[in-house]
Tab-separated table of C-alpha atoms in Angstrom:
chain	number	residue	atom	x	y	z
A	1	UNK	CA	99.986	75.279	99.064
A	2	UNK	CA	103.720	74.777	99.557
A	3	UNK	CA	104.802	71.168	99.095
A	4	UNK	CA	106.252	69.422	102.164
A	5	UNK	CA	108.061	66.165	101.375
A	6	UNK	CA	107.844	63.524	104.119
A	7	UNK	CA	110.605	61.011	103.422
A	8	UNK	CA	109.121	57.544	102.852
A	9	UNK	CA	111.782	54.950	103.631
A	10	UNK	CA	109.466	52.238	104.903
A	11	UNK	CA	109.978	52.599	108.668
A	12	UNK	CA	107.190	53.009	111.226
A	13	UNK	CA	104.055	55.096	110.943
A	14	UNK	CA	105.348	57.807	108.651
A	15	UNK	CA	101.824	58.698	107.567
A	16	UNK	CA	100.979	60.182	110.978
A	17	UNK	CA	103.460	63.010	110.378
A	18	UNK	CA	102.042	63.562	106.894
A	19	UNK	CA	98.464	63.737	108.169
A	20	UNK	CA	99.398	66.160	110.955
A	21	UNK	CA	101.066	68.471	108.435
A	22	UNK	CA	97.954	68.348	106.262
A	23	UNK	CA	95.924	69.478	109.281
A	24	UNK	CA	97.984	72.689	109.483
A	25	UNK	CA	97.407	73.379	105.781
A	26	UNK	CA	100.426	71.812	104.091
A	27	UNK	CA	100.424	69.868	100.853
A	28	UNK	CA	102.323	67.078	102.612
A	29	UNK	CA	103.334	64.106	100.499
A	30	UNK	CA	104.852	60.827	101.637
A	31	UNK	CA	107.479	60.220	98.967
A	32	UNK	CA	110.553	58.212	98.026
A	33	UNK	CA	111.138	60.280	94.866
A	34	UNK	CA	114.414	62.232	95.230
A	35	UNK	CA	113.312	64.670	92.534
A	36	UNK	CA	110.128	65.544	94.395
A	37	UNK	CA	112.116	65.944	97.607
A	38	UNK	CA	114.536	68.352	95.918
A	39	UNK	CA	111.612	70.428	94.624
A	40	UNK	CA	109.797	70.599	97.964
A	41	UNK	CA	109.537	73.779	100.023
A	42	UNK	CA	110.309	71.796	103.168
A	43	UNK	CA	111.474	68.282	104.050
A	44	UNK	CA	110.531	66.089	107.024
A	45	UNK	CA	112.472	63.049	108.247
A	46	UNK	CA	110.390	61.074	110.766
A	47	UNK	CA	111.639	57.917	112.455
A	48	UNK	CA	110.704	55.350	115.088
A	49	UNK	CA	112.377	52.247	116.468
A	50	UNK	CA	116.019	51.234	116.232
A	51	UNK	CA	118.644	53.731	115.037
A	52	UNK	CA	120.586	51.170	112.990
A	53	UNK	CA	117.523	49.772	111.250
A	54	UNK	CA	116.333	53.272	110.385
A	55	UNK	CA	119.728	54.177	108.932
A	56	UNK	CA	119.782	50.937	106.915
A	57	UNK	CA	116.282	51.545	105.582
A	58	UNK	CA	117.119	55.128	104.616
A	59	UNK	CA	120.224	53.905	102.774
A	60	UNK	CA	118.305	51.146	100.982
A	61	UNK	CA	115.610	53.613	99.924
A	62	UNK	CA	118.226	55.757	98.190
A	63	UNK	CA	117.094	58.807	100.154
A	64	UNK	CA	120.163	59.150	102.386
A	65	UNK	CA	122.105	61.456	100.073
A	66	UNK	CA	119.169	63.732	99.311
A	67	UNK	CA	118.338	63.867	103.034
A	68	UNK	CA	121.849	65.085	103.818
A	69	UNK	CA	121.803	67.594	100.966
A	70	UNK	CA	118.480	69.050	102.079
A	71	UNK	CA	119.407	69.070	105.776
A	72	UNK	CA	122.582	71.029	104.991
A	73	UNK	CA	120.827	73.487	102.697
A	74	UNK	CA	118.838	76.633	103.427
A	75	UNK	CA	115.605	74.709	102.873
A	76	UNK	CA	113.512	74.143	106.028
A	77	UNK	CA	114.108	70.606	107.299
A	78	UNK	CA	112.472	68.884	110.273
A	79	UNK	CA	113.707	65.688	111.940
A	80	UNK	CA	111.329	63.872	114.303
A	81	UNK	CA	112.259	61.349	117.038
A	82	UNK	CA	114.706	58.818	115.513
A	83	UNK	CA	114.676	61.106	112.470
A	84	UNK	CA	116.345	63.663	114.739
A	85	UNK	CA	118.842	61.111	116.066
A	86	UNK	CA	119.832	60.083	112.530
A	87	UNK	CA	121.078	63.614	111.855
A	88	UNK	CA	123.930	63.112	114.345
A	89	UNK	CA	127.254	61.344	113.882
A	90	UNK	CA	126.135	58.118	115.514
A	91	UNK	CA	124.267	56.460	118.375
A	92	UNK	CA	125.173	54.231	121.294
A	93	UNK	CA	122.214	52.080	120.255
A	94	UNK	CA	124.146	50.761	117.228
A	95	UNK	CA	127.738	52.029	117.576
A	96	UNK	CA	128.901	50.404	114.340
A	97	UNK	CA	126.363	52.310	112.207
A	98	UNK	CA	127.250	55.928	111.356
A	99	UNK	CA	124.591	58.591	111.322
A	100	UNK	CA	124.131	61.238	108.647
A	101	UNK	CA	126.616	63.547	110.379
A	102	UNK	CA	124.700	66.756	109.727
A	103	UNK	CA	124.792	67.668	113.422
A	104	UNK	CA	127.819	67.195	115.697
A	105	UNK	CA	127.722	64.738	118.568
A	106	UNK	CA	126.550	61.290	119.557
A	107	UNK	CA	123.127	60.037	120.638
A	108	UNK	CA	123.393	58.573	124.163
A	109	UNK	CA	121.281	56.162	126.192
A	110	UNK	CA	118.985	57.829	128.723
A	111	UNK	CA	120.579	57.892	132.179
A	112	UNK	CA	120.477	55.004	134.632
A	113	UNK	CA	117.779	55.238	137.248
A	114	UNK	CA	114.941	56.164	134.868
A	115	UNK	CA	112.540	53.915	133.037
A	116	UNK	CA	113.525	53.274	129.431
A	117	UNK	CA	111.886	54.118	127.164
A	118	UNK	CA	110.553	57.442	128.314
A	119	UNK	CA	106.991	56.931	127.103
A	120	UNK	CA	105.021	59.854	128.469
A	121	UNK	CA	104.112	63.510	128.269
A	122	UNK	CA	106.822	65.786	129.637
A	123	UNK	CA	107.212	69.543	129.967
A	124	UNK	CA	109.844	71.498	128.044
A	125	UNK	CA	112.345	74.027	129.299
A	126	UNK	CA	112.913	76.198	126.254
A	127	UNK	CA	115.189	78.938	125.063
A	128	UNK	CA	113.377	82.243	124.695
A	129	UNK	CA	114.696	82.758	121.152
A	130	UNK	CA	113.464	79.414	119.771
A	131	UNK	CA	111.734	79.911	116.417
A	132	UNK	CA	110.471	76.328	116.435
A	133	UNK	CA	108.558	76.983	119.676
A	134	UNK	CA	107.441	80.534	118.832
A	135	UNK	CA	103.888	81.183	119.945
A	136	UNK	CA	103.562	77.930	121.875
A	137	UNK	CA	102.157	78.900	125.294
A	138	UNK	CA	103.778	77.805	128.545
A	139	UNK	CA	103.905	75.248	129.927
A	140	UNK	CA	104.804	73.267	126.804
A	141	UNK	CA	103.759	69.633	127.252
A	142	UNK	CA	104.796	67.214	124.486
A	143	UNK	CA	104.823	63.451	124.008
A	144	UNK	CA	108.006	61.362	124.068
A	145	UNK	CA	108.736	57.731	123.161
A	146	UNK	CA	112.508	57.107	123.269
A	147	UNK	CA	115.390	55.425	125.074
A	148	UNK	CA	118.203	57.525	123.569
A	149	UNK	CA	118.764	61.260	123.144
A	150	UNK	CA	121.326	63.562	121.563
A	151	UNK	CA	124.056	65.275	123.539
A	152	UNK	CA	123.263	68.864	124.401
A	153	UNK	CA	125.199	71.632	122.642
A	154	UNK	CA	124.790	75.168	121.323
A	155	UNK	CA	122.027	74.016	118.962
A	156	UNK	CA	119.781	72.808	121.807
A	157	UNK	CA	116.707	75.038	122.166
A	158	UNK	CA	114.625	72.852	124.506
A	159	UNK	CA	115.208	70.184	127.121
A	160	UNK	CA	113.052	68.052	129.391
A	161	UNK	CA	113.899	66.702	132.834
A	162	UNK	CA	114.194	62.915	132.835
A	163	UNK	CA	116.910	61.883	135.243
A	164	UNK	CA	118.618	65.159	134.298
A	165	UNK	CA	118.327	67.477	131.290
A	166	UNK	CA	117.514	65.632	128.049
A	167	UNK	CA	117.816	67.287	124.640
A	168	UNK	CA	114.285	67.687	123.307
A	169	UNK	CA	114.690	70.078	120.355
A	170	UNK	CA	117.459	71.653	118.308
A	171	UNK	CA	117.780	74.409	115.727
A	172	UNK	CA	120.720	74.831	113.369
A	173	UNK	CA	120.136	77.267	110.531
A	174	UNK	CA	117.219	75.964	108.469
A	175	UNK	CA	117.357	72.629	110.288
A	176	UNK	CA	114.949	71.943	113.142
A	177	UNK	CA	114.557	68.645	114.979
A	178	UNK	CA	112.514	67.302	117.888
A	179	UNK	CA	113.071	64.222	120.039
A	180	UNK	CA	109.363	64.287	120.918
A	181	UNK	CA	106.529	63.635	118.485
A	182	UNK	CA	104.813	66.920	117.551
A	183	UNK	CA	102.155	64.973	115.631
A	184	UNK	CA	101.154	63.306	118.935
A	185	UNK	CA	101.504	66.397	121.126
A	186	UNK	CA	98.110	68.045	120.814
A	187	UNK	CA	97.796	71.792	120.301
A	188	UNK	CA	101.455	72.461	121.142
A	189	UNK	CA	102.595	69.984	118.526
A	190	UNK	CA	100.259	71.412	115.913
A	191	UNK	CA	101.651	74.900	116.551
A	192	UNK	CA	105.198	73.582	116.109
A	193	UNK	CA	104.249	71.970	112.787
A	194	UNK	CA	102.464	75.161	111.748
A	195	UNK	CA	105.637	77.119	112.537
A	196	UNK	CA	107.612	74.756	110.327
A	197	UNK	CA	105.095	74.996	107.493
A	198	UNK	CA	105.000	78.805	107.684
A	199	UNK	CA	108.787	78.840	107.519
A	200	UNK	CA	108.739	76.633	104.425
A	201	UNK	CA	106.149	78.910	102.762
A	202	UNK	CA	108.267	81.975	103.478
A	203	UNK	CA	111.417	80.282	102.192
A	204	UNK	CA	109.696	79.193	98.988
A	205	UNK	CA	108.332	82.710	98.416
A	206	UNK	CA	111.807	84.197	98.876
A	207	UNK	CA	113.524	81.723	96.533
């Protein structure tokens, strides 16, 4: 089985992502070992809670540099929820804390007039060419828990409607990221994780 490294930086329930990946056949390991991360076929950055605290914890774990290196490489990389937000330049949640800067743009507060956080299932509007969502049947219902979301740009492959279009998933080269939690999104989420794992297997075989 191809090794999938789930970055362990001490924030939230990171093990839920690991267990979901194991259910789709991955040798998923929760790890803070940079060497193991560099050797992995794919890398996952989960995250829950406050953007600034997550960035601080990632820095203190010593995994920030290896996360950036892997996210900018040709190795499959998956950011989940705040793990997706951390890939951007910064967030309105903690404006004085820079993000990893792998993706362009700023994470913004959800619009006025909607309940924050969005804590519910919501349906995706997706781009037809999305590899992340390949084979996921319509309608695609997934589970969100968030008060902030990334600005939409050319990398956006899925949105949901929550007071207007909200960025739900992005693809940029080997980098995929979801604002929703695939590990909590039933069969659709499992297919997304299976797509990621299959991509990591193919990349490892081609290396």
